[in-house]
Short mmCIF file of C-alpha atoms in Angstrom, two decimals:
data_model
loop_
_atom_site.label_atom_id
_atom_site.label_comp_id
_atom_site.label_asym_id
_atom_site.label_seq_id
_atom_site.Cartn_x
_atom_site.Cartn_y
_atom_site.Cartn_z
CA MET D 175 0.07 -0.13 -0.08
CA SER D 176 1.35 3.23 -0.86
CA GLY D 177 2.33 6.23 1.46
CA ALA D 178 -0.54 8.20 0.18
CA ALA D 179 -3.02 5.34 0.76
CA ASN D 180 -1.78 5.07 4.04
CA ALA D 181 -2.24 8.78 4.71
CA LEU D 182 -5.84 8.44 3.54
CA ASP D 183 -6.59 5.56 5.79
CA LYS D 184 -5.21 7.35 8.80
CA SER D 185 -7.14 10.53 7.76
CA ALA D 186 -10.38 8.37 7.40
CA LEU D 187 -9.95 6.78 10.89
CA ALA D 188 -9.23 10.36 12.69
CA LEU D 189 -11.94 11.94 14.65
CA ASP D 190 -12.87 15.43 14.50
CA GLN D 191 -12.19 16.71 17.97
CA GLY D 192 -14.13 20.14 17.41
CA ALA D 193 -17.16 18.35 16.32
CA LEU D 194 -17.05 15.72 18.88
CA THR D 195 -16.42 17.77 22.13
CA PRO D 196 -19.92 19.61 22.25
CA TYR D 197 -21.57 16.44 21.39
CA LEU D 198 -20.07 14.34 24.17
CA GLU D 199 -20.67 17.17 26.83
CA MET D 200 -24.31 17.05 25.77
CA HIS D 201 -24.75 13.23 25.83
CA VAL D 202 -22.15 11.80 28.22
CA PRO D 203 -22.94 12.66 31.71
CA GLY D 204 -20.52 14.82 33.47
CA PHE D 205 -18.04 14.84 30.38
CA ALA D 206 -16.13 18.13 30.12
CA GLY D 207 -13.14 19.31 28.32
CA LEU D 208 -11.94 16.82 25.68
CA SER D 209 -8.32 17.48 25.31
CA ALA D 210 -6.72 14.38 23.31
CA ILE D 211 -7.98 11.50 21.17
CA GLU D 212 -5.65 8.69 20.58
CA LYS D 213 -6.30 5.50 18.65
CA PHE D 214 -5.49 2.21 20.19
CA LYS D 215 -3.42 0.09 17.95
CA SER D 216 -5.29 -3.06 18.62
CA GLY D 217 -8.44 -4.02 17.04
CA GLN D 218 -8.81 -4.78 13.48
CA SER D 219 -12.93 -4.50 13.23
CA ASN D 220 -13.96 -1.41 15.14
CA PRO D 221 -11.65 1.42 15.65
CA THR D 222 -11.14 2.17 19.36
CA TYR D 223 -10.02 5.40 21.01
CA LEU D 224 -8.82 6.66 24.24
CA LEU D 225 -10.40 10.15 25.04
CA THR D 226 -8.78 12.33 27.64
CA ALA D 227 -10.72 15.10 28.98
CA ALA D 228 -10.67 17.23 32.17
CA SER D 229 -13.54 14.93 33.67
CA GLY D 230 -11.35 11.91 33.17
CA ARG D 231 -10.47 9.21 30.61
CA TYR D 232 -13.14 7.34 28.42
CA VAL D 233 -12.99 4.79 25.62
CA LEU D 234 -14.74 5.52 22.27
CA ARG D 235 -15.52 2.58 19.92
CA ALA D 236 -16.82 3.15 16.47
CA LYS D 237 -17.79 1.51 13.27
CA PRO D 238 -14.91 1.78 10.73
CA PRO D 239 -15.42 3.89 7.63
CA GLY D 240 -16.24 2.77 4.11
CA GLN D 241 -18.57 0.17 2.71
CA LEU D 242 -19.10 -2.76 5.32
CA LEU D 243 -20.24 -6.13 5.01
CA LYS D 244 -23.80 -6.64 6.02
CA SER D 245 -24.44 -7.52 9.73
CA ALA D 246 -20.90 -6.67 10.60
CA HIS D 247 -19.44 -4.05 12.93
CA GLN D 248 -22.60 -3.77 14.91
CA VAL D 249 -21.29 -1.56 17.97
CA ASP D 250 -25.00 -1.15 18.94
CA ARG D 251 -25.00 -4.97 19.99
CA GLU D 252 -21.78 -4.63 21.95
CA PHE D 253 -23.31 -1.56 23.74
CA ARG D 254 -26.60 -3.47 24.39
CA VAL D 255 -24.96 -6.73 25.72
CA MET D 256 -22.34 -4.90 28.22
CA ARG D 257 -25.27 -2.74 29.38
CA ALA D 258 -27.30 -5.79 30.20
CA LEU D 259 -24.39 -7.67 31.83
CA ALA D 260 -23.86 -4.70 34.49
CA GLY D 261 -24.46 -6.23 37.83
CA THR D 262 -23.99 -9.81 36.99
CA ALA D 263 -21.06 -12.10 37.64
CA VAL D 264 -19.50 -11.06 34.20
CA PRO D 265 -17.46 -7.87 34.69
CA VAL D 266 -17.72 -5.44 31.77
CA PRO D 267 -17.09 -1.71 31.60
CA ARG D 268 -19.73 0.86 32.31
CA MET D 269 -21.45 1.83 29.21
CA LEU D 270 -22.07 5.56 29.03
CA HIS D 271 -23.63 6.58 25.60
CA LEU D 272 -24.67 5.23 22.13
CA SER D 273 -24.65 7.34 19.15
CA ALA D 274 -27.10 7.42 16.22
CA GLU D 275 -25.75 6.41 12.78
CA ASP D 276 -25.64 10.21 11.84
CA SER D 277 -23.23 10.92 14.62
CA PRO D 278 -20.60 13.87 14.62
CA ILE D 279 -17.90 11.60 13.33
CA GLY D 280 -20.41 10.24 10.48
CA ARG D 281 -20.95 6.82 11.74
CA ARG D 282 -22.27 4.88 14.84
CA PHE D 283 -20.10 4.75 18.15
CA TYR D 284 -20.38 4.35 21.75
CA VAL D 285 -18.66 5.56 24.77
CA MET D 286 -17.79 3.50 27.72
CA GLU D 287 -15.79 3.97 30.96
CA TYR D 288 -11.99 3.70 30.93
CA LEU D 289 -10.47 0.83 33.03
CA ASP D 290 -6.93 0.74 34.13
CA GLY D 291 -5.69 -2.97 34.24
CA ARG D 292 -3.63 -5.56 32.40
CA ILE D 293 -4.03 -7.09 28.98
CA PHE D 294 -2.08 -10.06 28.29
CA TRP D 295 -1.16 -10.39 24.56
CA ASP D 296 0.81 -13.59 24.94
CA PRO D 297 -1.12 -16.69 25.99
CA SER D 298 2.03 -18.17 27.46
CA LEU D 299 1.95 -15.16 29.85
CA PRO D 300 5.71 -14.24 30.32
CA ASP D 301 4.85 -11.07 32.09
CA ALA D 302 3.12 -13.16 35.05
CA SER D 303 4.89 -13.18 38.20
CA GLY D 304 5.19 -17.00 38.03
CA ASN D 305 3.47 -20.45 37.51
CA ASP D 306 0.98 -19.94 40.22
CA GLU D 307 -0.23 -16.74 38.82
CA ARG D 308 -0.36 -18.18 35.31
CA ALA D 309 -2.46 -20.86 36.44
CA ALA D 310 -4.69 -18.64 38.53
CA ILE D 311 -5.13 -16.45 35.35
CA TYR D 312 -6.41 -19.38 33.15
CA ASP D 313 -8.61 -20.64 35.97
CA THR D 314 -10.42 -17.28 36.37
CA MET D 315 -10.67 -16.89 32.70
CA ASN D 316 -12.50 -20.54 32.83
CA ALA D 317 -14.56 -19.24 35.73
CA THR D 318 -15.58 -16.09 33.93
CA LEU D 319 -16.59 -18.35 30.83
CA ALA D 320 -18.85 -20.59 32.81
CA ALA D 321 -20.49 -17.59 34.41
CA LEU D 322 -21.16 -15.98 31.07
CA HIS D 323 -22.89 -19.14 29.94
CA ASP D 324 -25.05 -19.34 33.22
CA VAL D 325 -26.20 -15.77 32.78
CA ASP D 326 -30.10 -15.68 32.72
CA ILE D 327 -30.66 -14.11 29.27
CA GLU D 328 -34.46 -13.49 30.12
CA ALA D 329 -33.66 -11.73 33.36
CA VAL D 330 -31.11 -9.39 31.75
CA GLY D 331 -33.21 -8.42 28.91
CA LEU D 332 -31.54 -10.45 26.38
CA GLY D 333 -33.99 -12.89 25.39
CA ASP D 334 -34.40 -11.69 21.91
CA PHE D 335 -30.57 -11.27 21.32
CA GLY D 336 -30.35 -14.10 18.86
CA LYS D 337 -32.40 -16.29 16.42
CA PRO D 338 -34.05 -19.41 17.24
CA GLY D 339 -33.08 -22.65 15.78
CA SER D 340 -29.60 -24.33 15.36
CA TYR D 341 -26.91 -21.97 16.35
CA PHE D 342 -24.10 -23.77 14.32
CA GLU D 343 -26.42 -24.09 11.25
CA ARG D 344 -27.08 -20.22 11.36
CA GLN D 345 -23.30 -19.55 11.96
CA PHE D 346 -22.08 -21.88 9.07
CA ALA D 347 -24.49 -20.11 6.74
CA ARG D 348 -23.39 -16.62 7.98
CA TRP D 349 -19.90 -17.14 7.70
CA THR D 350 -19.76 -19.22 4.67
CA SER D 351 -21.48 -16.21 3.19
CA GLN D 352 -19.27 -13.65 4.61
CA TYR D 353 -16.31 -15.65 3.39
CA ARG D 354 -17.52 -15.97 -0.01
CA ALA D 355 -18.36 -12.22 -0.12
CA SER D 356 -14.73 -11.30 0.61
CA GLU D 357 -12.94 -14.06 -0.84
CA THR D 358 -9.62 -13.03 -2.93
CA ASP D 359 -8.23 -16.49 -3.88
CA SER D 360 -9.55 -20.03 -4.01
CA ILE D 361 -8.18 -21.91 -1.04
CA ALA D 362 -8.41 -25.73 -1.43
CA ASP D 363 -8.27 -26.30 2.30
CA MET D 364 -11.05 -23.76 3.00
CA ASP D 365 -13.30 -25.23 0.37
CA ARG D 366 -12.63 -28.71 1.87
CA LEU D 367 -13.16 -27.67 5.41
CA ILE D 368 -16.76 -25.86 4.44
CA GLY D 369 -17.67 -29.14 2.89
CA TRP D 370 -16.94 -31.19 5.96
CA LEU D 371 -18.68 -28.90 8.34
CA GLU D 372 -21.63 -29.06 6.07
CA THR D 373 -21.75 -32.80 6.01
CA HIS D 374 -20.87 -33.12 9.80
CA MET D 375 -23.45 -30.62 11.24
CA PRO D 376 -24.55 -32.12 14.61
CA ALA D 377 -28.19 -32.13 15.39
CA ASP D 378 -29.34 -29.14 17.64
CA ASP D 379 -29.31 -30.26 21.42
CA GLY D 380 -31.43 -27.34 22.56
CA ARG D 381 -28.52 -25.73 24.67
CA VAL D 382 -28.68 -22.07 24.42
CA SER D 383 -26.81 -19.18 26.37
CA LEU D 384 -25.22 -15.75 25.86
CA VAL D 385 -21.89 -16.22 23.87
CA HIS D 386 -19.28 -13.93 23.52
CA GLY D 387 -18.15 -15.05 20.07
CA ASP D 388 -14.50 -14.16 20.42
CA TYR D 389 -13.44 -15.35 23.94
CA ARG D 390 -9.77 -15.24 24.28
CA LEU D 391 -7.09 -14.00 26.65
CA ASP D 392 -6.44 -10.66 25.05
CA ASN D 393 -10.12 -9.79 24.86
CA MET D 394 -10.22 -9.42 28.76
CA MET D 395 -8.60 -7.15 31.37
CA PHE D 396 -7.05 -8.29 34.69
CA ALA D 397 -6.61 -6.38 37.69
CA LYS D 398 -3.09 -4.91 38.08
CA ASP D 399 -2.50 -6.55 41.34
CA ALA D 400 -4.18 -9.81 41.14
CA PRO D 401 -5.25 -12.54 38.55
CA ARG D 402 -8.62 -11.28 38.68
CA VAL D 403 -10.76 -10.44 35.43
CA ILE D 404 -12.06 -6.79 35.70
CA ALA D 405 -13.47 -6.53 32.11
CA VAL D 406 -14.51 -8.75 29.35
CA LEU D 407 -14.18 -6.74 26.16
CA ASP D 408 -14.85 -6.83 22.27
CA TRP D 409 -18.44 -8.25 22.22
CA GLU D 410 -19.06 -7.48 18.49
CA LEU D 411 -19.66 -11.23 17.84
CA SER D 412 -22.09 -11.88 20.82
CA THR D 413 -25.30 -13.54 20.27
CA LEU D 414 -27.58 -16.27 21.75
CA GLY D 415 -25.83 -19.44 20.80
CA HIS D 416 -24.35 -22.70 21.98
CA PRO D 417 -22.10 -22.19 24.83
CA PHE D 418 -19.58 -24.83 23.29
CA ALA D 419 -18.82 -22.76 20.57
CA ASP D 420 -17.08 -20.25 23.01
CA LEU D 421 -15.27 -22.98 24.96
CA ALA D 422 -13.99 -24.52 21.64
CA TYR D 423 -12.89 -21.23 20.22
CA GLN D 424 -10.85 -20.49 23.20
CA CYS D 425 -9.39 -24.09 23.24
CA MET D 426 -8.46 -23.60 19.58
CA GLN D 427 -5.65 -21.36 21.00
CA TRP D 428 -4.04 -24.55 22.30
CA ARG D 429 -3.44 -25.90 18.62
CA LEU D 430 -2.47 -22.47 17.03
CA PRO D 431 1.44 -22.25 16.59
CA HIS D 432 3.00 -19.87 18.97
CA ALA D 433 5.41 -18.64 16.45
CA SER D 434 2.89 -17.01 14.42
CA GLY D 435 0.64 -13.80 14.48
CA PHE D 436 -1.94 -15.87 16.42
CA ARG D 437 0.51 -16.43 19.28
CA GLY D 438 -1.19 -19.43 20.20
CA LEU D 439 0.11 -22.35 22.89
CA GLY D 440 1.11 -24.75 19.90
CA GLY D 441 4.73 -25.78 20.62
CA VAL D 442 4.74 -24.25 24.15
CA ASP D 443 5.62 -26.52 27.12
CA ARG D 444 2.64 -25.72 28.83
CA ALA D 445 3.02 -28.18 31.86
CA ALA D 446 6.53 -26.30 32.56
CA LEU D 447 4.70 -22.79 32.57
CA GLY D 448 1.91 -23.99 34.94
CA LEU D 449 -0.61 -23.72 32.08
CA PRO D 450 -3.55 -26.28 31.90
CA SER D 451 -3.91 -28.77 29.07
CA GLU D 452 -6.96 -28.61 26.80
CA GLU D 453 -8.29 -31.59 28.57
CA ASP D 454 -8.06 -30.19 31.93
CA TYR D 455 -9.50 -26.79 30.52
CA VAL D 456 -12.61 -28.29 29.32
CA SER D 457 -12.96 -30.43 32.36
CA ALA D 458 -12.71 -27.56 34.73
CA TYR D 459 -15.51 -25.88 32.65
CA CYS D 460 -17.74 -28.92 32.63
CA ARG D 461 -17.40 -29.30 36.38
CA ARG D 462 -18.32 -25.48 36.91
CA ARG D 463 -21.32 -25.96 34.73
CA GLY D 464 -22.27 -29.47 35.96
CA ILE D 465 -21.79 -31.13 32.56
CA ALA D 466 -20.49 -34.89 32.32
CA GLY D 467 -18.69 -34.18 28.99
CA ILE D 468 -18.76 -32.94 25.47
CA GLY D 469 -19.50 -34.94 22.45
CA ASN D 470 -18.60 -33.87 18.75
CA TRP D 471 -15.52 -31.99 20.04
CA THR D 472 -13.70 -32.28 16.56
CA PHE D 473 -16.78 -30.55 14.89
CA PHE D 474 -16.78 -27.80 17.71
CA LEU D 475 -12.91 -27.09 17.07
CA ALA D 476 -13.10 -27.47 13.24
CA PHE D 477 -15.86 -25.11 13.22
CA SER D 478 -14.01 -22.52 15.46
CA PHE D 479 -10.99 -22.67 12.88
CA PHE D 480 -13.62 -22.11 10.01
CA ARG D 481 -15.15 -19.01 11.57
CA LEU D 482 -11.81 -17.34 12.38
CA ALA D 483 -10.53 -17.98 9.10
CA ALA D 484 -13.70 -16.30 7.57
CA ILE D 485 -13.34 -13.43 9.98
CA CYS D 486 -9.50 -13.06 9.08
CA GLN D 487 -10.52 -13.28 5.40
CA GLY D 488 -12.86 -10.08 6.00
CA VAL D 489 -10.19 -8.09 7.70
CA TYR D 490 -7.83 -8.91 4.71
CA ARG D 491 -10.38 -8.00 2.29
CA ARG D 492 -10.88 -4.42 4.14
CA ALA D 493 -7.18 -3.95 4.04
CA LEU D 494 -7.24 -4.47 0.32
CA ASP D 495 -10.09 -2.06 -0.08
CA GLY D 496 -8.38 0.65 2.06
CA ASN D 497 -10.67 0.75 5.25
CA ALA D 498 -9.09 -1.70 7.79
CA SER D 499 -8.63 -0.38 11.55
CA ASN D 500 -4.66 -1.17 10.99
CA PRO D 501 -3.98 -1.68 7.56
CA GLU D 502 -0.28 -2.88 7.58
CA LYS D 503 -1.49 -5.72 10.30
CA ALA D 504 -4.47 -6.54 8.42
CA LYS D 505 -2.60 -7.31 5.15
CA THR D 506 -0.90 -10.39 7.29
CA TYR D 507 -4.26 -11.90 7.71
CA GLY D 508 -4.47 -13.25 4.10
CA GLN D 509 -1.86 -15.88 4.83
CA ALA D 510 -3.62 -16.58 8.33
CA VAL D 511 -6.54 -17.82 6.59
CA LYS D 512 -4.56 -20.54 4.81
CA LEU D 513 -2.75 -21.56 8.01
CA LEU D 514 -6.29 -21.92 9.85
CA ALA D 515 -7.64 -23.73 7.13
CA ALA D 516 -4.77 -26.31 6.88
CA LEU D 517 -4.85 -26.68 10.79
CA ALA D 518 -8.47 -27.57 10.62
CA VAL D 519 -8.09 -30.04 7.77
CA GLU D 520 -5.28 -31.71 9.68
CA LEU D 521 -7.52 -31.89 12.78
CA ILE D 522 -10.51 -33.51 10.72
CA ASP D 523 -8.35 -35.96 8.97
CA LYS D 524 -6.78 -37.28 12.57
CA SER D 525 -10.41 -37.69 13.64
#
């Protein structure tokens, strides 16, 4: 991508402080004196910004500019689910304001409180104090996932947050469509994976819970002084669905290579670091939720690889189209799609 194109991307993602200040002072309780806007480097889907004001610090998360895929980047869904979870056992930031589509920045956004904590980008946790803390971090992450799936969706007002029917059939149709809409090259492993999932779709077992959709270590924030989750973030893909989808998606990290952009746990001596095995992590989750075990585990894992590959393909396509949140990083996602598809095919062949 040329320097001119990069400048265009940065300009498109910049926020108009002059237009935003009076709007926020009118709509966010207590907000006053916006002095700085800084875009966070992380986040490929919805650009996220740190707002510094006389009244404190805030986080603004917006739709990206440009033409978007249908049903993607629904920041209003993120806002709704986090507001609904306030007061539950699932920690989330306090929601402060959701704009309309015709906002001062030209697209929908929301504002939430800023939390000061730790985000662990490497799942091997080299920044943890030792094996005991590493084990505790994974255990509290497991407990938070179980708590999420135990949320009474009717009681928190999310009974209509998803469509009825088989979650995996709906998700398979959605992400196949999204993948085909953003496809740039023919990938044989991806085509084979899509075919396998279609022919191995399990019958709907009736399990329904709130699912995060992108549940992983770096989408949560931990207290600075303890292995305690203070916020689960990035709820764009949340819906009502099958809880095992979240569990398998996280356990996929055990299989992704550590020496890659995904920074998975593949190739890491997990026992030496105090990290749980995939089997132990799944057993702990089942124990917390009173489940005897999980069948069709290969399907759930293969589906997770497929879905992440489809997401990465969309990010890659946005980079080519010039409206990715982080254009240079986004261009690496094209190779990631091939890696994910290959790992999934290897998994189903072994099964």
